[in-house]
Every structure is written in structure tokens, then in C-alpha cells.
Coordinates of C-alpha atoms and ligand atoms in Angstrom, one line a residue:
X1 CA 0.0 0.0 0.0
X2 CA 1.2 3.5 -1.0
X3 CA 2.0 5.0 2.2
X4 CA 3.1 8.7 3.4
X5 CA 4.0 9.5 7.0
X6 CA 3.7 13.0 8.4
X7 CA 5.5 13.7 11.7
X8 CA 4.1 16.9 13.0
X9 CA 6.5 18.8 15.1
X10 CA 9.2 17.2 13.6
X11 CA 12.1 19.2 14.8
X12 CA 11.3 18.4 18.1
X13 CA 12.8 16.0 20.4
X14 CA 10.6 12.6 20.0
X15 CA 11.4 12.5 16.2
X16 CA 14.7 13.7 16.5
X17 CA 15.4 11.1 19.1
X18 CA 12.3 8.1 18.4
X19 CA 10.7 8.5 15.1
X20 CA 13.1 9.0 12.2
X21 CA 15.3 6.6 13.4
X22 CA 12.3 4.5 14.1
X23 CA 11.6 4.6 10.5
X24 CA 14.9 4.4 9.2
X25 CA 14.6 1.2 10.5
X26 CA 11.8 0.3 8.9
X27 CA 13.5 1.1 5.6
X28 CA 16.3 -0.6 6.4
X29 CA 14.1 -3.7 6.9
X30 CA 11.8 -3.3 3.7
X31 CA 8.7 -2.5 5.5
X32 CA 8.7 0.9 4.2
X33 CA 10.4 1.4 0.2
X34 CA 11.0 4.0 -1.8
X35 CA 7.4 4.4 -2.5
X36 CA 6.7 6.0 0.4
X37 CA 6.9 9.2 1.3
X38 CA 8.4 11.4 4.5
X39 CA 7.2 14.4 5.0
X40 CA 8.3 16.2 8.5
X41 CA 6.5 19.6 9.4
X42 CA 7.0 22.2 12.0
X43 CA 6.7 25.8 12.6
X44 CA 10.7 26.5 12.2
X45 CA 11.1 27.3 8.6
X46 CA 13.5 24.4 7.3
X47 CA 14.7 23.5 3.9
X48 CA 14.6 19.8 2.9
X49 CA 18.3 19.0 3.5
X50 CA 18.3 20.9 6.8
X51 CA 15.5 18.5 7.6
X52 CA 17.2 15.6 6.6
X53 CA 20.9 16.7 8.0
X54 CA 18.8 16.5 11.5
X55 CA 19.1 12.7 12.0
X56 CA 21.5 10.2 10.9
X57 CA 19.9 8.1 8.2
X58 CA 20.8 6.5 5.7
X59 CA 21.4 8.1 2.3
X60 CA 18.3 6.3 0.6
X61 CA 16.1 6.7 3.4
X62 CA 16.6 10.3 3.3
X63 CA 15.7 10.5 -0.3
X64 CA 11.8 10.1 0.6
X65 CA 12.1 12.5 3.5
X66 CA 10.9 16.0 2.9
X67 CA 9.9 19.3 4.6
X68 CA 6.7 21.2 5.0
X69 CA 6.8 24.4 7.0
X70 CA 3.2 24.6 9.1
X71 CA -0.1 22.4 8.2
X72 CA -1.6 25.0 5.8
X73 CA -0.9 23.8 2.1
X74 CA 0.1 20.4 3.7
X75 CA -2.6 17.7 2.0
X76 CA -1.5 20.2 -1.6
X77 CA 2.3 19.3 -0.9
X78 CA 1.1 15.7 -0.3
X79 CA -0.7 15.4 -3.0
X80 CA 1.8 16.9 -5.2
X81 CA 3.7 13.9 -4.4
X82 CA 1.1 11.3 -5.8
X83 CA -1.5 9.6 -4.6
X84 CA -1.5 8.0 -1.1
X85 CA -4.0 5.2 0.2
X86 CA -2.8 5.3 3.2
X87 CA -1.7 8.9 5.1
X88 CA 0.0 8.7 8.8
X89 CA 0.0 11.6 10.4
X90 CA 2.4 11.4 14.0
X91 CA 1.4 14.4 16.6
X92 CA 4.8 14.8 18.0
X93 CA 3.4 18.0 19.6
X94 CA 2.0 19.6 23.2
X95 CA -1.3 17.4 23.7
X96 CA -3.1 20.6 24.6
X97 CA -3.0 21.7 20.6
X98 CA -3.7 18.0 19.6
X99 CA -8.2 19.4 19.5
X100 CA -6.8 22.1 17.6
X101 CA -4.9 20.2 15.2
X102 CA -7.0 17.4 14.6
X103 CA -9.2 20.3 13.1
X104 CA -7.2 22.0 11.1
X105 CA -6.2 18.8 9.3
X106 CA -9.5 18.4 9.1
X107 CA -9.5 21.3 7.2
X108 CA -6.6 20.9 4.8
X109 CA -8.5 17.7 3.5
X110 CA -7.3 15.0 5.1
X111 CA -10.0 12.5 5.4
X112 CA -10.9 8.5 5.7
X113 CA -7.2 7.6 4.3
X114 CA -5.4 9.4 7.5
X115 CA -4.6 7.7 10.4
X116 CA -3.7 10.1 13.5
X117 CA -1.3 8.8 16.1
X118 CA -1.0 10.5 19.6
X119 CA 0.9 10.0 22.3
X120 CA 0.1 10.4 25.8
X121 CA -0.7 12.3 28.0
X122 CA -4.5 12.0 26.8
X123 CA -5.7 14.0 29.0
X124 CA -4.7 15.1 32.4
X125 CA -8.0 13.7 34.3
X126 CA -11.4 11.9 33.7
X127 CA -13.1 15.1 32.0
X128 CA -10.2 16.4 30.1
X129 CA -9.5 13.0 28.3
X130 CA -13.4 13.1 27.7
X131 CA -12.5 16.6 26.3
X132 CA -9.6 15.3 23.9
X133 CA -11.6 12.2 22.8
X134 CA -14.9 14.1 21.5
X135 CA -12.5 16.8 20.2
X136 CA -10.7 14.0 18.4
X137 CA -13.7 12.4 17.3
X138 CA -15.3 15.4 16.0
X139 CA -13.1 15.3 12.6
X140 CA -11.9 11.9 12.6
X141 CA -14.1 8.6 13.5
X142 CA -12.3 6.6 16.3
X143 CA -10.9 4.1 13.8
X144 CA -8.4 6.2 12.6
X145 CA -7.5 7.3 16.0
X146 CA -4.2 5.2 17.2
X147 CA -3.2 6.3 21.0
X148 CA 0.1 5.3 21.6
X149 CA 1.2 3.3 25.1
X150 CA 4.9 2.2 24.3
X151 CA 4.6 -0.2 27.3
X152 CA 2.2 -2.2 25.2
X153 CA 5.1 -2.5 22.4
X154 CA 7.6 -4.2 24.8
X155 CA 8.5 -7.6 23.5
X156 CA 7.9 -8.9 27.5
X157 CA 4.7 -7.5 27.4
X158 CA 3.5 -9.2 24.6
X159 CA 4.8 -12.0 25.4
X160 CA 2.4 -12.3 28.4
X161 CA 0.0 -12.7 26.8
X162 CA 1.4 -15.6 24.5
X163 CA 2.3 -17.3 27.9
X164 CA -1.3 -16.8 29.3
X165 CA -3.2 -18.3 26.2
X166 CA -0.9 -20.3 24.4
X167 CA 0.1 -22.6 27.1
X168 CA -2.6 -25.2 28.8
X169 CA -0.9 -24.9 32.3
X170 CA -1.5 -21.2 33.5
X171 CA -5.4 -20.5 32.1
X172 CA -6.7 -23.1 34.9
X173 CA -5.1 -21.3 37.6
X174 CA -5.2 -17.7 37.1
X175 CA -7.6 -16.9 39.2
X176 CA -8.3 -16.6 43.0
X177 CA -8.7 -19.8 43.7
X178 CA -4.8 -20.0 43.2
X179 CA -3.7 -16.7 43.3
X180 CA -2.7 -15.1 46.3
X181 CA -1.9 -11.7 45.3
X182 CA -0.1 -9.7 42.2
X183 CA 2.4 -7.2 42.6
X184 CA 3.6 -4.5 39.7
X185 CA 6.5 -3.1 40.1
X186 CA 8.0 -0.2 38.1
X187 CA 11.4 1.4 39.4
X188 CA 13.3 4.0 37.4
X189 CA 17.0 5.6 39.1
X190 CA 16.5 8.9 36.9
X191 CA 14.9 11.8 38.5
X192 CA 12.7 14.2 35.7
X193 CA 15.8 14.7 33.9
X194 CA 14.9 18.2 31.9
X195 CA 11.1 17.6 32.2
X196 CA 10.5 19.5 35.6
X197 CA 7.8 21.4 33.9
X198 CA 5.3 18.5 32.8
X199 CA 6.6 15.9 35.7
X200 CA 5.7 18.3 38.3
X201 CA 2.0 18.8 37.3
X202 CA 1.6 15.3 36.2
X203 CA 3.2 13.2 39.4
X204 CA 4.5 9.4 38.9
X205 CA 0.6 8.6 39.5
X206 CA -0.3 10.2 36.2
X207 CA 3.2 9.7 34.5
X208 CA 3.3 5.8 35.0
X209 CA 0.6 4.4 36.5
X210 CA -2.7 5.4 35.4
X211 CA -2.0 4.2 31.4
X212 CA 1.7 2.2 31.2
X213 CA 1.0 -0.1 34.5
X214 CA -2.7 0.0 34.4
X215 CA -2.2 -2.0 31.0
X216 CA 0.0 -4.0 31.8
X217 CA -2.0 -5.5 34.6
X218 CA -4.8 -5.5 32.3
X219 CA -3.3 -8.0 30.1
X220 CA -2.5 -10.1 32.9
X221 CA -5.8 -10.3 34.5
X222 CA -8.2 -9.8 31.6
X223 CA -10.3 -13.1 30.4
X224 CA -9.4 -14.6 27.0
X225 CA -10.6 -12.8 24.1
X226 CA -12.6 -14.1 21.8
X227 CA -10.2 -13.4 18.7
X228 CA -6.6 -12.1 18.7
X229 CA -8.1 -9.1 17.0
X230 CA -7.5 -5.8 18.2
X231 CA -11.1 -5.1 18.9
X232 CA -11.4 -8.4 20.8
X233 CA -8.0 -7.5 23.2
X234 CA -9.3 -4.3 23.5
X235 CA -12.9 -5.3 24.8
X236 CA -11.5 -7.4 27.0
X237 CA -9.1 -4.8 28.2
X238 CA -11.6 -2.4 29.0
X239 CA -13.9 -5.0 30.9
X240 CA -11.1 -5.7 33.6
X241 CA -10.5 -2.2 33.6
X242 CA -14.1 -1.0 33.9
X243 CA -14.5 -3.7 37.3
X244 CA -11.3 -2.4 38.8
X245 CA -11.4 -0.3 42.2
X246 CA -8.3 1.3 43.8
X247 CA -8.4 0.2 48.0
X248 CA -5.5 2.4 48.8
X249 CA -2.9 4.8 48.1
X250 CA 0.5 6.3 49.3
X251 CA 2.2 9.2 48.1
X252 CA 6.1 9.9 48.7
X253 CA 8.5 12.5 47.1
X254 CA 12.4 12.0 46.5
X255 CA 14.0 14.4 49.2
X256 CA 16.1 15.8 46.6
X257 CA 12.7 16.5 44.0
X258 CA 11.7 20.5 45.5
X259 CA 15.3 21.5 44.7
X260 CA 15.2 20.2 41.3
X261 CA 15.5 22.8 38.3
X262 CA 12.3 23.7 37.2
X263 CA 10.4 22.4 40.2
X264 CA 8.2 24.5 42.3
X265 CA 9.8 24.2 46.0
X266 CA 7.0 23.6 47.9
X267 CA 5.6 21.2 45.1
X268 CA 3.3 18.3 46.5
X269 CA 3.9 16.3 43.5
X270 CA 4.6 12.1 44.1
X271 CA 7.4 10.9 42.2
X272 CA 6.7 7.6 44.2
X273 CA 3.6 5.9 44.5
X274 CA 2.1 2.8 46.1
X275 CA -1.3 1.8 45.2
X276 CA -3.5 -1.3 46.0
X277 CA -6.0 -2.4 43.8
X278 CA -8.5 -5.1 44.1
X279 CA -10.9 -6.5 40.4
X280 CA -14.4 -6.9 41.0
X281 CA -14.9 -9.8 39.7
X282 CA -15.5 -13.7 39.6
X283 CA -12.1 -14.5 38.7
X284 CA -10.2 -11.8 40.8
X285 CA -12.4 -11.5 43.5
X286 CA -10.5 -11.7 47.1
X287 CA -7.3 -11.1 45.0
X288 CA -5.2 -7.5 46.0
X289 CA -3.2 -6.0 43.5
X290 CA -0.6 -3.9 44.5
X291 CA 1.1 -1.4 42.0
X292 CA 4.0 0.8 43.2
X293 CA 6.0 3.3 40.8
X294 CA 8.8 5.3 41.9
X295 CA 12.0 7.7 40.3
X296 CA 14.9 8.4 41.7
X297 CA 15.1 4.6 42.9
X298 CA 18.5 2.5 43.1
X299 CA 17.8 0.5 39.8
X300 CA 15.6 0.9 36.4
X301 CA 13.0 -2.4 36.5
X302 CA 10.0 -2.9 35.9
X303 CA 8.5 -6.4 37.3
X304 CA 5.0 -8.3 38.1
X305 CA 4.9 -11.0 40.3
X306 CA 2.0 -13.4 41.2
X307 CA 2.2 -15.1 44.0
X308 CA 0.1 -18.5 44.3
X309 CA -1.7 -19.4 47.5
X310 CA 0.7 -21.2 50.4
X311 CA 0.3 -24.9 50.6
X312 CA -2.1 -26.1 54.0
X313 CA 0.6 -27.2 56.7
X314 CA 0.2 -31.0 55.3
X315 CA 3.0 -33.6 53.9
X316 CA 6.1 -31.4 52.8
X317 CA 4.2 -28.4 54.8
X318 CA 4.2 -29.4 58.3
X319 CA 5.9 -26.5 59.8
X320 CA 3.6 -23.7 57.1
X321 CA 7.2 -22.5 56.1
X322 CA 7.1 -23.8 52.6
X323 CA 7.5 -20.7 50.2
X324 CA 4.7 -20.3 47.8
X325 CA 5.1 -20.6 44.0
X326 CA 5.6 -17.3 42.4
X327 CA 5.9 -16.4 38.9
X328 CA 8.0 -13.5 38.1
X329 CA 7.8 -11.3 35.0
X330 CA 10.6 -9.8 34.5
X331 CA 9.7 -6.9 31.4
X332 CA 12.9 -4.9 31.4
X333 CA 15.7 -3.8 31.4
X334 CA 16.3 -7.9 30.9
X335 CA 13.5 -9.9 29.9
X336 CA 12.1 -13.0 30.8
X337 CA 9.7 -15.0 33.0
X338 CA 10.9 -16.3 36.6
X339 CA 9.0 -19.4 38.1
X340 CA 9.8 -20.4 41.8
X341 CA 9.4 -23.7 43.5
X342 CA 10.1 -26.2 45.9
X343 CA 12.5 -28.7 45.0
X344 CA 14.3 -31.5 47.2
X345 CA 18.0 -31.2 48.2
X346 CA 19.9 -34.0 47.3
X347 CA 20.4 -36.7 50.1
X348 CA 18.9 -39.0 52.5
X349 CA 16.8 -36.0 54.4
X350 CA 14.0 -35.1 53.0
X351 CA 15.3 -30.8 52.6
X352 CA 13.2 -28.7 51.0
X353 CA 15.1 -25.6 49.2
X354 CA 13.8 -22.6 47.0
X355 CA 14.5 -23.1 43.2
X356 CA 13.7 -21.0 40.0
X357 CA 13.0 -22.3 36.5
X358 CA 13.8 -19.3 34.1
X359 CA 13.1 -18.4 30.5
X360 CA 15.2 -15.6 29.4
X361 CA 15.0 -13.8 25.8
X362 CA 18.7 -13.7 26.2
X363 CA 18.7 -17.8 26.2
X364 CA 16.8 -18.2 23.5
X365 CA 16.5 -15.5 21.5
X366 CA 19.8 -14.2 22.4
X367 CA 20.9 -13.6 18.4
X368 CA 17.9 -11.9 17.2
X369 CA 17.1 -8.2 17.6
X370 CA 14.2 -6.9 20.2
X371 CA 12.5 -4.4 18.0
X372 CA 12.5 -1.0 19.8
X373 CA 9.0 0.4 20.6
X374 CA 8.5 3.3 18.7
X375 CA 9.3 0.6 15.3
X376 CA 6.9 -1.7 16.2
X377 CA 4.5 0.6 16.7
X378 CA 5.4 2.8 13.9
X379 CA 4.9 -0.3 11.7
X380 CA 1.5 -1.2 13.3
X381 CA 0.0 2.5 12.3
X382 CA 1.6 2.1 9.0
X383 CA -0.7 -1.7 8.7
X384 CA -3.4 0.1 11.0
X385 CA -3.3 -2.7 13.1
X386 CA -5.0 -1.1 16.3
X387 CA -3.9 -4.3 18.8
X388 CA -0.8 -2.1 20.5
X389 CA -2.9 1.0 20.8
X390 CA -5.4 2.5 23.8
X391 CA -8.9 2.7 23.1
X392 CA -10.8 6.0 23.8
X393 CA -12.7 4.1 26.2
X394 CA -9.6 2.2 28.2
X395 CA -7.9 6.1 28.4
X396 CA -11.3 7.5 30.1
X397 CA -12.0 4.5 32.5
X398 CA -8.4 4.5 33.5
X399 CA -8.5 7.9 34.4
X400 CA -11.7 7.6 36.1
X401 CA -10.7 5.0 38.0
X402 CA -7.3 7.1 39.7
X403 CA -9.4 10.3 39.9
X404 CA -9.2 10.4 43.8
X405 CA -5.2 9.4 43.6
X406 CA -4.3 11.9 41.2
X407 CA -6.6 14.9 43.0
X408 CA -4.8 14.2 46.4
X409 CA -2.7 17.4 46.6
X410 CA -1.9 16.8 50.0
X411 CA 2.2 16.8 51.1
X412 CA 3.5 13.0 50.4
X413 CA 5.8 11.6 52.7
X414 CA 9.9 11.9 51.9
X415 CA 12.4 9.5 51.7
X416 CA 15.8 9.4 50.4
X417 CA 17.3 8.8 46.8
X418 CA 17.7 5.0 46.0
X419 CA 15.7 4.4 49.2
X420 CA 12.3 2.6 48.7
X421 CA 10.5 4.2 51.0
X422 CA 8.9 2.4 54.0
X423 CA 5.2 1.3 52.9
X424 CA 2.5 2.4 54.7
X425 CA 0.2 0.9 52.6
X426 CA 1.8 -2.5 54.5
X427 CA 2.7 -5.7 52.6
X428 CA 5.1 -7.6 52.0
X429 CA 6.5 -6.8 48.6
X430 CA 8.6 -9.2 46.6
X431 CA 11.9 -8.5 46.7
X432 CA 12.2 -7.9 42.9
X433 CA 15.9 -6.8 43.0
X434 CA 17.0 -10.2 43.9
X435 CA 16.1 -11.7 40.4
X436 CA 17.9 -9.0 39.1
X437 CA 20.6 -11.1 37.9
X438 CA 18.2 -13.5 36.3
X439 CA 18.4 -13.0 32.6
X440 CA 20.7 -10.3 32.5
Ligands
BG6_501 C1 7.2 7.7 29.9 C2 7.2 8.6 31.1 O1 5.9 7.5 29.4 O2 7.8 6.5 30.2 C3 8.6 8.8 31.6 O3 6.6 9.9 30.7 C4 9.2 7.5 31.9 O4 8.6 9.6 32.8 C5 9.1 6.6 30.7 O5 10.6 7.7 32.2 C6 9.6 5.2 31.0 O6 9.7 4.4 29.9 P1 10.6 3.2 29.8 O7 10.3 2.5 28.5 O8 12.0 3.7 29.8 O9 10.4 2.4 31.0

């Protein structure tokens, strides 16, 4: 199919950094030829070469890229380049003009062959994402609307859902009459890094939470859909999502976060977060779910663990101290799936010792390539496959749902960089960093 891709803001930092290289990549690899057309636009007035001599890409590549100051005259200059059954148009820009600019391309004549990629935020609350959507909506129909999540592009993530439905073992006991409790955990070392500005009226809550982690568990707890189509996923994504209830919450805030550049110093912004969670329904009910997200931690991992109901104090059990079985899911920076069990020492006693079984993408896929996030999901728009992308509905029930976290201005507790800070919202986390070597 005769493709062009727009990026809009493209002298900005995500296509500078993510997209062109992104889709460099996808010429390198054939999926898009010299058929296709590149066309970045922006406000800065930019000449074709100065567009291209932006990003490193390779010499053919940078033959189909071209440069279009503004949106005005912007379907003409596509259309001057042939016809185009397919149009991609990437938003690289603030979401509060994304309203705006969905109507003016509107405008300019781009109709049923565009499809119109955002990135989050969508939305900074309940009634603003509302907002966006009908916005949105009002010039394009939801079908050409692809919201990106790049958590959902993550091989590991994926991958879940491969090991939920394409193996016999795990469907009859993923529920609560086997599972104890689930666990998410998302760690990053880096504080906000240059985005003080956005982090500090958007909090680790709305940053992390409310659309990257919230899907993630999704996957993991929704029932199996009917189809691997997108629409089926999707439904069944925004069921779970739609009986979810947050319990609890904790707030904290890295000591060092009020004397950042950029940040306001009496800010009351989390850049930790504990939440639990329980699903309100058959297969979940009884089950807590426990998410916590934090920055300026001691590592960069992001992890889910399940833990299985303890054993009654019978045969092997006598004493009750016989660790449950645990399955870890290890989704970066090293990917791979963790299961722990029992397992007898070796000798005439009958010892019981902890033991893992471990799949790890580096065993067994070590040789092939992980594709990066913004590529695979580059490539989906391109095919309009919807699977990787948020519904309108999963972005307003998800930000429903956290509506009392994320309006709870009052002053989070503190702790101190790399310190996970003492839960108050008390359980017993996993202690993730202890599989860190596991796969790496
Ligand atoms: C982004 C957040 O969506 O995800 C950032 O805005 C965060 O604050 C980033 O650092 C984390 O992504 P990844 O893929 O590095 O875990």
C-alpha cells in the first residue's frame, strides 16, 4: 500500500530522538520502500536538507524525507507527491493543541485515508480526556485514531499474553482460587531529567501508573478474548478495567525533587507511588493488587509478580514455612519469565530448598534483535493494526478510575534517593531486585 508518514513537530525531540530513526529502521528492513513518502512539518522554517541533516539516516532513506513548514498547504504538498492510500499523520506535539490540530487537518482535507497517532498524556484527568476524545472524534471517527502506550510495544509484554493463552498450564489457575496476590512493580533511578515542567504537574501517578502499569496489569488479568483481534483484546481490556477499584494509596517525594530545576519548592507532586487495587470480579475477587511506581530509585526495572496461594501445613508443609510458588515477569531492562518452587535437596533427608525455573529472551532468542518500541508501533499504524494501541474508552475508564489518587494534593511523605521508602500501605513486597541477575 502506498504509504506517506507526516510527523508533526518534527524538529522536536521525539522524532529527532524516536521516530526518524524508528523509521529508518523500517526502511532498512523493507517495510517501508522507496514508495513512500516522508514528510516532516514544524513551525521553524526548514529546507529539505536541513530536515534531513537532522538525524542520521541513511542516504536512501533520506531521499523520501521532505519538509513542509506549518499544516496550511500540507494535504497540496502531499498530494503533489502522488497519490497516497494510506496517510500517517504522527502528533509529535503539546497534547493541549492536539483538538486544535486534529481540526485543522481536518481542514486541509485529510480525510478517511489518514490515520492520526498521539501520544500520551491523553488528557490530564477523567473530564479532560473526555475533552480530547470528542475533540478528536469530532473530525476523525475513532478508527483512525491510534493512542500510543509504548509499554504495550515491549516484546515482554507481549509476550504475556502468549504465555497466558498459548500454554494449557497457566489458564486453569489464574484466578483466586490460586492466586494469592499480584504485585507490579515499576522502578526508574533517573529523576525528571529536563522535564521538571510536565513531571511536576503530572506526578508518577499520572506519568506511570494510570496508562503504562494499568495495562500491563490488564493484560494479565483480563479473560481470554474471543479473537486475537484488536477489537477483541481491547474489549477485553476495557472490561477488567471498567470492574477495577483502587483500595488504597501512598504518596512519597524524592528528598532531593523540591530542589530540582524547574520544580516549584513547595511542590506536593509524588514521584513515588504505592497503590492497591482489588478486580471486581468472579475470577479476581478476594485477590489484591498492588502497584507501586517510583524515580529516583536505586535501579531501572519494571517487574510483576503473582504469587500463588501457600500450601495447607500437610505432607512437605508441616511447619507452614514452605515458600509459595511465584511467577516473576521480568519486562525490562532484561527480559524473561521467573517461576519459583520447591524442590528437594539432594540426600537421604527429606530438605526442601527454594528453586527457579527461568526463560530468558537472552537464552533463547539471544541472536535476534528486540525491536524498539517506537518501530513496532510505527509499523503497526503504518498496517493500521489497532492491537498495541489505547482505546478512547480504556484512556477514560483508566483515568476515572485514579481520579481520587491523582486529586490528592496533599504533602507526600519523603524518603531518600535510591531508598524505597517504608510502605505504609503494608505488605510484603517481593523482593524484585534479587532476580535482578536472572536473565541479564
Ligand atoms: C514515559 C514517562 O511515558 O515512560 C517517563 O513519561 C518514563 O517519565 C518513561 O521515564 C519510562 O519508559 P521506559 O520505556 O524507559 O520504561
Amino acid at each position: 500500500m502506498k504509504t506517506a508518514i507526516i510527523i508533526l513537530g518534527a524538529s522536536g525531540d521525539l522524532a529527532k530522538r524516536k521516530l526518524i530513526p524508528a523509521l529508518d529502521r523500517l526502511f532498512a528492513r523493507g517495510n517501508i520502500d522507496t514508495t513512500s513518502l516522508i514528510v516532516g512539518s514544524g513551525r521553524t522554517p526548514l529546507s529539505h536538507d536541513e530536515f534531513r541533516g537532522e538525524s542520521d539516516c541513511c542516504k536512501p532513506f533520506q531521499e523520501i524525507m521532505f519538509y513542509h513548514q506549518g499544516i496550511s498547504g500540507l494535504k497540496t504538498y502531499v498530494d503533489s507527491h502522488g497519490e497516497f492510500e494510506r496517510i500517517v499523520i504522527f502528533m509529535a506535539l503539546p497534547p493541549k493543541v492536539y483538538g486544535s490540530t486534529a481540526k485543522e487537518l481536518h481542514a486541509e482535507g485529510f480525510g478517511d485515508e489518514t490515520i492520526l497517532v498521539v501520544e500520551k498524556p491523553f488528557g490530564y484527568d477523567f473530564e479532560s480526556a473526555v475533552k480530547l476524545n470528542s475533540e478528536l472524534t469530532a473530525e476523525f471517527d475513532e478508527s483512525q485514531i491510534f493512542r500510543i502506550d509504548h509499554y504495550l510495544a515491549k516484546e515482554a509484554v507481549q509476550n504475556m499474553l502468549v504465555f497466558r493463552f498459548a500454554n494449557t498450564i497457566f489458564e486453569p489457575v489464574w484466578n483466586s482460587h490460586y492466586i494469592e496476590s499480584i504485585q507490579v512493580n515499576c522502578f526508574e533511578d533517573l529523576g525528571v531529567e529536563g522535564r521538571a515542567q510536565y513531571f511536576d504537574t503530572s506526578g508518577i501517578v499520572r506519568d506511570m501508573v494510570q496508562n503504562h502499569l494499568i495495562q500491563l496489569l490488564a493484560l494479565l488479568t483480563m479473560e481470554p478474548p474471543t479473537s486475537l483481534s484488536a477489537d477483541s483484546i481491547r474489549h477485553q481490556k476495557r472490561n477488567v478495567l471498567e470492574q477495577l477499584e483502587v483500595v488504597d494509596w501512598c504518596r512519597y517525594q524524592c528528598e532531593e525533587y523540591r530542589s530540582e530545576k524547574g520544580i516549584d519548592p513547595q511542590s506536593n507532586t509524588e514521584t513515588f507511588a504505592s497503590i492497591e487495587l482489588k478486580i471486581n470480579n468472579l475470577r479476581w475477587a478476594g485477590v489484591p493488587i498492588h502497584i507501586r511506581a517510583g524515580k529516583y530509585m536505586n535501579r531501572k526495572g519494571t517487574e510483576i509478580g503473582v504469587k500463588f496461594r501457600k500450601l495447607p501445613s500437610i505432607l512437605f508443609n508441616q511447619n507452614g514455612d514452605l515458600a509459595e510458588n511465584r511467577i516473576i515477569f521480568k519486562i525490562q531492562p532484561a527480559e524473561g519469565i521467573i517461576i519459583d518452587l520447591s524442590s528437594k535437596v539432594p540426600g537421604a533427608d527429606q530438605k526442601i530448598t527454594g528453586t527457579t525455573m527461568k526463560f530468558c529472551y537472552s537464552d533463547h532468542f539471544g541472536g535476534s534483535e528486540i525491536p524498539e518500541a517506537y518501530t513496532k508501533l510505527l509499523l503497526d499504524a503504518i498496517r493500521a493494526d489497532k492491537t498495541l494501541f489505547v482505546s478512547a474508552e480504556e484512556s477514560e475508564l483508566s483515568w476515572q478510575k485514579f481520579s481520587e489518587v491523582i486529586n490528592d494534593k496533599s504533602e507526600p511523605k519523603f524518603h531518600k534517593r535510591g531508598e524505597v521508602p517504608a510502605d505504609s500501605c503494608s505488605i510484603e513486597w517481593i523482593d524484585f531486585e534479587s532476580y535482578g541477575s536472572i536473565c541479564e
